mmCIF file of C-alpha atoms in Angstrom:
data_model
loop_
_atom_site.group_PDB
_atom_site.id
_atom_site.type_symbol
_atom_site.label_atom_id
_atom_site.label_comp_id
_atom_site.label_asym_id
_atom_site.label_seq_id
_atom_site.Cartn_x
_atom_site.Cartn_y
_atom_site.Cartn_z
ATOM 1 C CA UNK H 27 7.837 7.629 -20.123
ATOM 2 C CA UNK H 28 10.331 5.194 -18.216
ATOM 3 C CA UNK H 29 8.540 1.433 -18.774
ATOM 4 C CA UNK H 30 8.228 -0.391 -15.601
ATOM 5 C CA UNK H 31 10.092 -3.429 -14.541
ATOM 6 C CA UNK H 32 9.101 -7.152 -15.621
ATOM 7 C CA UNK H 33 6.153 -8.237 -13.162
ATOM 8 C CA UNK H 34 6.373 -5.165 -11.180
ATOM 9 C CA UNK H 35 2.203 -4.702 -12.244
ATOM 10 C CA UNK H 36 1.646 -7.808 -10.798
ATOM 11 C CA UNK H 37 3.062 -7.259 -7.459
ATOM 12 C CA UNK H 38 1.242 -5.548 -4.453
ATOM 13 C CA UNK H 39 -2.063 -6.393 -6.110
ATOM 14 C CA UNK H 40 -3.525 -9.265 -3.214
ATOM 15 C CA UNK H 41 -6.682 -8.319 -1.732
ATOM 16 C CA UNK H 42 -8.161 -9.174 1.442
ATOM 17 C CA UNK H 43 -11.715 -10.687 1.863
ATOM 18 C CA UNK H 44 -13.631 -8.932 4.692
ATOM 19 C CA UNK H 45 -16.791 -10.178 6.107
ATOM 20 C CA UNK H 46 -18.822 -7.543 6.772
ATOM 21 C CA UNK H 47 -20.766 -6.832 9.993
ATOM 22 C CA UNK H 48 -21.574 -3.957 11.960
ATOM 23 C CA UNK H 49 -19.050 -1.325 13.519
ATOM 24 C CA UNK H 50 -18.858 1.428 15.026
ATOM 25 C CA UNK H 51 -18.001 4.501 12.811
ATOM 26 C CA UNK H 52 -16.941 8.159 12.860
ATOM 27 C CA UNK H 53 -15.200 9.501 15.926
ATOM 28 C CA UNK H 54 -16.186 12.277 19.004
ATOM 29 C CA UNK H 55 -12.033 12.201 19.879
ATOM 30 C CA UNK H 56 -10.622 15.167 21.194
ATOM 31 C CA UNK H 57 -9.023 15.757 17.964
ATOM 32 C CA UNK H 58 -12.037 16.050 15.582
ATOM 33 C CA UNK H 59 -11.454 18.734 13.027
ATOM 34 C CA UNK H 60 -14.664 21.171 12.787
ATOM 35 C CA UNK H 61 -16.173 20.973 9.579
ATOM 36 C CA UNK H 62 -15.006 17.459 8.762
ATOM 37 C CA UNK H 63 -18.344 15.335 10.018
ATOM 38 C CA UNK H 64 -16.713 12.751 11.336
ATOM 39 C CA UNK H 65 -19.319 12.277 14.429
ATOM 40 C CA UNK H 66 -21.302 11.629 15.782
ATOM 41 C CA UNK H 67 -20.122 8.340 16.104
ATOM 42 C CA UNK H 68 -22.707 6.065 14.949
ATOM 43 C CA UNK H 69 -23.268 2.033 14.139
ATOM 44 C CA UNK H 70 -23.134 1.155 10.714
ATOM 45 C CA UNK H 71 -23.492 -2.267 9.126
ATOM 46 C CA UNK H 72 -21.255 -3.430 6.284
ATOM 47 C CA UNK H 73 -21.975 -6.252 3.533
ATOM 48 C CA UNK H 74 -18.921 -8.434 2.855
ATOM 49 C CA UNK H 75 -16.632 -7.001 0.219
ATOM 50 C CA UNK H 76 -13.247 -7.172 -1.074
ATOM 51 C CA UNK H 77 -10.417 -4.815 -0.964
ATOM 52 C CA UNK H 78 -6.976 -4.445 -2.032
ATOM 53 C CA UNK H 79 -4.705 -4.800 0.492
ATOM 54 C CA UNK H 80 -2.630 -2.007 -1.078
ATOM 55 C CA UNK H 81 -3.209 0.919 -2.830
ATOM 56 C CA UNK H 82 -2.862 0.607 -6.940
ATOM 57 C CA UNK H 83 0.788 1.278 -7.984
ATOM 58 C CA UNK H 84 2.666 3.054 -10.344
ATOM 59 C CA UNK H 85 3.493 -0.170 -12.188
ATOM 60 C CA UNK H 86 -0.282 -0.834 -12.070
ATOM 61 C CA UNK H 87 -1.477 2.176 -13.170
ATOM 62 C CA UNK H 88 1.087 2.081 -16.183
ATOM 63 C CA UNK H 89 -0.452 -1.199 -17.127
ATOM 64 C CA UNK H 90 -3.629 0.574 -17.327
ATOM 65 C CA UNK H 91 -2.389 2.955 -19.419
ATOM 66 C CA UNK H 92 -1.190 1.085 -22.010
ATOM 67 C CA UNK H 93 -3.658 -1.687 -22.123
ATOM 68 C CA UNK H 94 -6.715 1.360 -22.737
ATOM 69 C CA UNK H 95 -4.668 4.917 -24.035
ATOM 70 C CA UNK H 96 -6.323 6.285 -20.404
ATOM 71 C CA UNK H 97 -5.303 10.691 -20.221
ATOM 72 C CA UNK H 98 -5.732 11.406 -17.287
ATOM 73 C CA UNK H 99 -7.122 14.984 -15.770
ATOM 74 C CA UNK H 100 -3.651 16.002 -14.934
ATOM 75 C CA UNK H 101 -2.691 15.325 -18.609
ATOM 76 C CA UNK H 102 -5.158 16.899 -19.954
ATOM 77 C CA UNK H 103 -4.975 20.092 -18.095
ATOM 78 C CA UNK H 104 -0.982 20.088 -18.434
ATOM 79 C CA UNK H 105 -0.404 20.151 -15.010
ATOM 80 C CA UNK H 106 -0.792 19.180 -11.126
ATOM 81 C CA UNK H 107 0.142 19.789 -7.187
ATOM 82 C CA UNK H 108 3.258 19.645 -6.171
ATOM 83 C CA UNK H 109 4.414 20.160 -2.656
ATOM 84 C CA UNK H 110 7.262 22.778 -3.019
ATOM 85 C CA UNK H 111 10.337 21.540 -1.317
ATOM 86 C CA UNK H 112 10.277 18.021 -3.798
ATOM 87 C CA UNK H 113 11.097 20.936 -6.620
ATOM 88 C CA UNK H 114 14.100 22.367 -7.990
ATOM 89 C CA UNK H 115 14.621 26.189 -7.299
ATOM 90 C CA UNK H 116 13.767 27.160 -11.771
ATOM 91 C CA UNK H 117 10.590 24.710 -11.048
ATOM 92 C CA UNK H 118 9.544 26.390 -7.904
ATOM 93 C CA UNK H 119 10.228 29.710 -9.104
ATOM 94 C CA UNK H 120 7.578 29.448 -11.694
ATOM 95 C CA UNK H 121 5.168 26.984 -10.216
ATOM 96 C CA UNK H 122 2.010 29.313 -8.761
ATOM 97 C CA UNK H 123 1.076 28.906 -5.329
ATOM 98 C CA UNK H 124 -2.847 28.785 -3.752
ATOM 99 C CA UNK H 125 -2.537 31.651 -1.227
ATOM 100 C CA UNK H 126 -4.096 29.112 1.578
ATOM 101 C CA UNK H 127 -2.151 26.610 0.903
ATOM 102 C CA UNK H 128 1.385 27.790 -0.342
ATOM 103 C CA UNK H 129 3.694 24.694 -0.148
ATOM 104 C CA UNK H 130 1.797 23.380 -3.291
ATOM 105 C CA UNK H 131 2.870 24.702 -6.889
ATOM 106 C CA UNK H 132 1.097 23.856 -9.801
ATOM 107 C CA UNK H 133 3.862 22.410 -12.090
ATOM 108 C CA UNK H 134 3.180 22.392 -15.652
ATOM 109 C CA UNK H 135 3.773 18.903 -16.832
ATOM 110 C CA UNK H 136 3.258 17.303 -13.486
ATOM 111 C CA UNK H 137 1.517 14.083 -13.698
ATOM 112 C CA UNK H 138 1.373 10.389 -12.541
ATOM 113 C CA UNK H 139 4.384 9.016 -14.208
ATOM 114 C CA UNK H 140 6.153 12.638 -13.894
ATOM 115 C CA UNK H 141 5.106 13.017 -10.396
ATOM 116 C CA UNK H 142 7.487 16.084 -9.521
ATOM 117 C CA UNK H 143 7.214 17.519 -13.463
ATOM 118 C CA UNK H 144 9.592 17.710 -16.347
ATOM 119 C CA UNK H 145 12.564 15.647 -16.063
ATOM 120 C CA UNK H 146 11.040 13.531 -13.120
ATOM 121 C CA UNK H 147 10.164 9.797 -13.613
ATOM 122 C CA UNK H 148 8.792 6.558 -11.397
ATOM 123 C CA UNK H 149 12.078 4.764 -11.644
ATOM 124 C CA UNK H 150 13.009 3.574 -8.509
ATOM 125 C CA UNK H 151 9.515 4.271 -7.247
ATOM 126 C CA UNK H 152 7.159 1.933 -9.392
ATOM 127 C CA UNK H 153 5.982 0.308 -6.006
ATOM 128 C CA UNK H 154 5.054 3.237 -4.642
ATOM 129 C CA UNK H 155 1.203 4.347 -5.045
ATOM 130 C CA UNK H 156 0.504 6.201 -8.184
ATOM 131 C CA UNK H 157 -0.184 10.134 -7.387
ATOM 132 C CA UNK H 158 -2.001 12.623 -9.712
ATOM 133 C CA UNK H 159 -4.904 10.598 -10.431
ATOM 134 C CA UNK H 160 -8.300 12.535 -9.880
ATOM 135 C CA UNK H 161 -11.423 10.750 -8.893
ATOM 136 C CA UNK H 162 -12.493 10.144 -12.638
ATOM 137 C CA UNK H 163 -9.113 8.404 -13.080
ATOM 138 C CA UNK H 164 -9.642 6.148 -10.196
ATOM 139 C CA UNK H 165 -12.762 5.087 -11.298
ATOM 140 C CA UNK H 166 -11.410 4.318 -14.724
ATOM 141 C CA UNK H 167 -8.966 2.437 -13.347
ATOM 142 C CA UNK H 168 -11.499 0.071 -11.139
ATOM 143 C CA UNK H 169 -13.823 0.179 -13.721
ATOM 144 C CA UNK H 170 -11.023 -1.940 -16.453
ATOM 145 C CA UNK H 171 -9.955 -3.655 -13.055
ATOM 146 C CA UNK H 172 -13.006 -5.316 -12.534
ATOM 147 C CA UNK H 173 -13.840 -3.267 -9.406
ATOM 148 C CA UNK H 174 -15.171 -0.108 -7.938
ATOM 149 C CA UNK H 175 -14.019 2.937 -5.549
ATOM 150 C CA UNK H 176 -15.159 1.404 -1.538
ATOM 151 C CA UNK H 177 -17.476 3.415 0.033
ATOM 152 C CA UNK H 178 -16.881 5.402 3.485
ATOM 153 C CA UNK H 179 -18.164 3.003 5.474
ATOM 154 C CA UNK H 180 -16.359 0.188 3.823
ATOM 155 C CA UNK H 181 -13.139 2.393 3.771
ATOM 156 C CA UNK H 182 -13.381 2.977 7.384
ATOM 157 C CA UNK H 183 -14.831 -0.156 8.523
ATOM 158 C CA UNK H 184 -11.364 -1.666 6.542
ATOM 159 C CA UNK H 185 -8.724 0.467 7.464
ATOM 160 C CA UNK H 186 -9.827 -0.081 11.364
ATOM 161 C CA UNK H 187 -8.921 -3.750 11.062
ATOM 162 C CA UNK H 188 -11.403 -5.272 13.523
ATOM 163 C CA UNK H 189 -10.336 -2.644 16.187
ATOM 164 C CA UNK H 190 -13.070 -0.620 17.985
ATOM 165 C CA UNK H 191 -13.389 2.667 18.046
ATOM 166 C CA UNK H 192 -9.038 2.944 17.621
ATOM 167 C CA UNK H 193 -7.434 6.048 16.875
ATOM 168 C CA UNK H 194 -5.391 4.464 14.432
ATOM 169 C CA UNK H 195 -5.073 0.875 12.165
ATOM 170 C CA UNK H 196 -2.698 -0.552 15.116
ATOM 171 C CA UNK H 197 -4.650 1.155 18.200
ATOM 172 C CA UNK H 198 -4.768 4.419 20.047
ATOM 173 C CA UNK H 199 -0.942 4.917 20.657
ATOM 174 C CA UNK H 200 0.823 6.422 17.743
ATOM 175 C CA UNK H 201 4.225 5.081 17.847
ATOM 176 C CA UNK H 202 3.918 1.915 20.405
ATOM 177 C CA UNK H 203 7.275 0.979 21.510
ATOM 178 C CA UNK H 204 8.865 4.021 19.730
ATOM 179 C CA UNK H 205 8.204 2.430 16.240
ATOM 180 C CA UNK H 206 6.645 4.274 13.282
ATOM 181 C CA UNK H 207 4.109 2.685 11.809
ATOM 182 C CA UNK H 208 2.794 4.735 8.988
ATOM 183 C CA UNK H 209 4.426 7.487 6.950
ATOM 184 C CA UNK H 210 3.287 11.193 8.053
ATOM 185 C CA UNK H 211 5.538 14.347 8.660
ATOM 186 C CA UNK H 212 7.766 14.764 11.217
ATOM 187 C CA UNK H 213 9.705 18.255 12.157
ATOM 188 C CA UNK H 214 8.331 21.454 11.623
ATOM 189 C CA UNK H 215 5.327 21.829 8.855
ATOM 190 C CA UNK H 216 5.882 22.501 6.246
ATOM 191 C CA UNK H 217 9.698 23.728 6.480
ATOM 192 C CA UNK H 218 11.331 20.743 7.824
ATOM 193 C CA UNK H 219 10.525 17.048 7.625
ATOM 194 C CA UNK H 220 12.979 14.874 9.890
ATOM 195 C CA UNK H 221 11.826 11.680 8.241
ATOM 196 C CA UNK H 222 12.352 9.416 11.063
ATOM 197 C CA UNK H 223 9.342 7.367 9.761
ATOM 198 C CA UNK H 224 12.136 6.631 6.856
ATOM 199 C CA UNK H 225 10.459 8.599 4.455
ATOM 200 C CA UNK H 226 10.019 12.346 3.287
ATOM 201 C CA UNK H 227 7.514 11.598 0.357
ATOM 202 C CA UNK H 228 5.798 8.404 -0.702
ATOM 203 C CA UNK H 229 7.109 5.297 0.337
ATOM 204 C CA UNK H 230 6.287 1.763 -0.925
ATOM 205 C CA UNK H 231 3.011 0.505 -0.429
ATOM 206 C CA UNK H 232 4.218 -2.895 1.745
ATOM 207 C CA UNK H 233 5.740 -0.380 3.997
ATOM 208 C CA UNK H 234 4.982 -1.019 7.456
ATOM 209 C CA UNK H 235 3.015 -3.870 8.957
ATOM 210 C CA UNK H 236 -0.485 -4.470 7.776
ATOM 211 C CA UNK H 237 -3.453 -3.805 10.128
ATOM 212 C CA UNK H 238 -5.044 -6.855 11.751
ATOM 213 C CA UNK H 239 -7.561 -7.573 7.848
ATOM 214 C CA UNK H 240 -3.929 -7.519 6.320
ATOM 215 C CA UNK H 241 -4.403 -3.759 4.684
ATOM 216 C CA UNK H 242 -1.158 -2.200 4.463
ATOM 217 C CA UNK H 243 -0.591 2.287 4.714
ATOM 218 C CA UNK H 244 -4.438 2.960 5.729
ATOM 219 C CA UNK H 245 -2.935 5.204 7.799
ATOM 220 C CA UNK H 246 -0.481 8.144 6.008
ATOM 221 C CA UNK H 247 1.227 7.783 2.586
ATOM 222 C CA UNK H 248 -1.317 8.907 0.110
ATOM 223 C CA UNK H 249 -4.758 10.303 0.449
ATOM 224 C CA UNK H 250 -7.231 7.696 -1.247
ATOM 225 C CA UNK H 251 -10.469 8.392 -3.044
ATOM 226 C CA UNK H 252 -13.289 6.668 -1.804
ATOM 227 C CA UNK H 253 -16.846 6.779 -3.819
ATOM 228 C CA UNK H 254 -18.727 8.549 -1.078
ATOM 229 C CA UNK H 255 -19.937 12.578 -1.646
ATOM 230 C CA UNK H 256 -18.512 14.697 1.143
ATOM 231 C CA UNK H 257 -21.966 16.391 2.501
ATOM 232 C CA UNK H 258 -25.490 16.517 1.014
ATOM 233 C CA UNK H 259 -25.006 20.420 0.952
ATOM 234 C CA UNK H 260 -21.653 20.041 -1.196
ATOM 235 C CA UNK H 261 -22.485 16.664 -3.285
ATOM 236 C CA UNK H 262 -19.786 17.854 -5.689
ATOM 237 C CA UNK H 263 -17.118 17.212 -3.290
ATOM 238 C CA UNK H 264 -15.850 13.557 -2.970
ATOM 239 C CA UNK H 265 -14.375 12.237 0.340
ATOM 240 C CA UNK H 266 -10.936 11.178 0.804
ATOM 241 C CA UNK H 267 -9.584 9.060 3.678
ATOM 242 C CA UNK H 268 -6.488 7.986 5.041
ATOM 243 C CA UNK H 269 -4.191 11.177 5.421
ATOM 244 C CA UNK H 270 -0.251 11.581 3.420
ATOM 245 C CA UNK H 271 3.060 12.174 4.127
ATOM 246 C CA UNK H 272 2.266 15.849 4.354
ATOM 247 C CA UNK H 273 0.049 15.122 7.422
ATOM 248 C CA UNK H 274 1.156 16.316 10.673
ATOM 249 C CA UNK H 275 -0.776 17.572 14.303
ATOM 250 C CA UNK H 276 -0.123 20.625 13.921
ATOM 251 C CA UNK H 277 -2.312 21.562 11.445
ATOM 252 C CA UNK H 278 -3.880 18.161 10.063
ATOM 253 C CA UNK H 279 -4.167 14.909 12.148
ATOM 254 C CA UNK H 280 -6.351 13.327 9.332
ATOM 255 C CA UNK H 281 -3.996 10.167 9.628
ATOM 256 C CA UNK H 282 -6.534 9.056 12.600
ATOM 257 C CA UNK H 283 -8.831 6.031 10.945
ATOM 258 C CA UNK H 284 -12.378 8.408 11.771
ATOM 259 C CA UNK H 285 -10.591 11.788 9.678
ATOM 260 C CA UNK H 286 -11.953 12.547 6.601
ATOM 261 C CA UNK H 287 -12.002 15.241 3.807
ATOM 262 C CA UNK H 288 -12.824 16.066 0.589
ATOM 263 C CA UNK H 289 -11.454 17.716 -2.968
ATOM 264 C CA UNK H 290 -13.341 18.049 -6.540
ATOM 265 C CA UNK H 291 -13.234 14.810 -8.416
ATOM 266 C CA UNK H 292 -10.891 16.292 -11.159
ATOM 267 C CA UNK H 293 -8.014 17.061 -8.891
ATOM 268 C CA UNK H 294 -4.975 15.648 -8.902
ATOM 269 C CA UNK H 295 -1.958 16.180 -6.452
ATOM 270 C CA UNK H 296 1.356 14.481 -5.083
ATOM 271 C CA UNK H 297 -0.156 12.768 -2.200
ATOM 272 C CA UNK H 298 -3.376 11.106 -3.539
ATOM 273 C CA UNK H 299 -3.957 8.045 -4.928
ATOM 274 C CA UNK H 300 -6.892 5.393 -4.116
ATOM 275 C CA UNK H 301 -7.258 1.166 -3.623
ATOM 276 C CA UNK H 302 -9.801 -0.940 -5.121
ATOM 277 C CA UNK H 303 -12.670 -2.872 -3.678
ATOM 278 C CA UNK H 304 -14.897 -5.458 -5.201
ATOM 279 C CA UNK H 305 -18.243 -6.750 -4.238
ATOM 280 C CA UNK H 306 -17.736 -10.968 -3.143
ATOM 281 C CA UNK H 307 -18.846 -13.050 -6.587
ATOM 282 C CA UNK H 308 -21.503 -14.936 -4.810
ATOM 283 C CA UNK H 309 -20.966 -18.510 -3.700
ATOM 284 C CA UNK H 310 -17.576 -18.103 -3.626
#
């Protein structure tokens, strides 16, 4: 394991104090995806709460690791997600693929500070959010933190950034002016990505301007693990918000602040990682 530069656990870690109040949630857009529950739109109130105005890096997560010994799921099951293309041809030879979703491989050895397998490390990237962290890792990590996973509603009711009803952190126009403001695919899905956001994988996690409560990469990046169940029929399934790298129209727009889905709290891939909230310590 490559060690992490001087300070770099320290950086990216300021938080933003939101106040709370009630917003207007979920979405009836054009672009819903069936299945997903984002509607009906609805008013929901918020306490005030704290959250990160980043998601937890790789430097972060290493100083998690060696402050508490912390495997995490991908360790212990030897391996994790990968989305094809990042591998080399021996890698992706061997690497099974899930028949519905067959840019992934499932690279032995994969894992947070391997993120693309043997040979791979976070040099270079320790700003970057950590990846291959389940659910039960995240928690871990907010737990020694002093924190917690947000809710939906808090997730949401963040990442929209005082904005009503917006399609995205910034408002309903996707690249105002031209300029990208959040890290999704571009090109054809999955076979080319164009990068003209600047980046084909993760990028850093001060990429981009924050939205208008000072969050930065609510929108694209990494997925992020909230603490909210994904349906009362399925209450195995936790939600994720926020979209990746990977996302593109074509066949997932769930970089739009309302999108939503879900995965089994001990999976782990290459585009999901999570942010902390706190509740206020009162008086302050």
């Amino acid at each position: 394991m490559s060690r992490a530069p001087a300070g770099a656990a320290e950086a990216y870690r300021t938080a933003a104090e939101l106040p709370g109040g009630t917003f207007r949630m979920g979405s009836e857009d054009r672009d819903v995806n069936p299945g997903d529950a984002e509607g009906p739109m609805r008013e929901v109130t918020v306490d005030p709460f704290v959250m990160d105005a980043h998601a937890v890096t790789g430097a972060r997560f290493a100083a998690f690791v060696e402050a508490t010994g912390h495997r995490t799921d991908a360790e212990r099951f030897g391996w994790s997600y990968v989305f094809a293309k990042f591998l080399p041809g021996r890698l992706r030879k061997v690497s099974p693929r899930p028949d519905a979703t067959p840019w992934w491989c499932g690279v032995e050895g994969a894992r947070w500070d391997a993120p693309e397998g043997p040979g791979s490390c976070l040099d270079g990237r320790w700003d970057h959010p950590v990846t291959h962290v389940s659910w039960e890792d995240a928690r871990a990590f907010c737990a020694w933190d002093g924190g917690r996973l947000p809710t939906e509603e808090e997730w949401e009711y963040a990442a929209r950034g005082g904005l009503d009803q917006a399609r995205y952190p910034w408002g309903d126009d996707l690249t105002p002016g031209g300029e990208h403001r959040c890290n999704i695919w571009q090109g054809a899905f999955p076979a080319k990505n164009t990068a003209e956001d600047g980046y084909t994988g993760t990028a850093p996690v001060h990429a981009y301007p924050p939205n208008g409560f000072g969050l930065y990469n609510v929108s694209g990046n990494v997925w992020e693990w909230t603490a909210g169940t994904w349906h009362p029929k399925e209450p195995g399934l936790r939600a994720m918000r926020g979209g990746s790298y990977l996302c593109h129209d074509s066949y997932c727009n769930r970089y739009r602040v309302a999108a939503r889905t879900a995965n089994t709290p001990d999976s782990t891939t290459g585009n999901l990682g999570f942010r902390v909230a706190r509740s206020p310590v009162p008086g302050s």
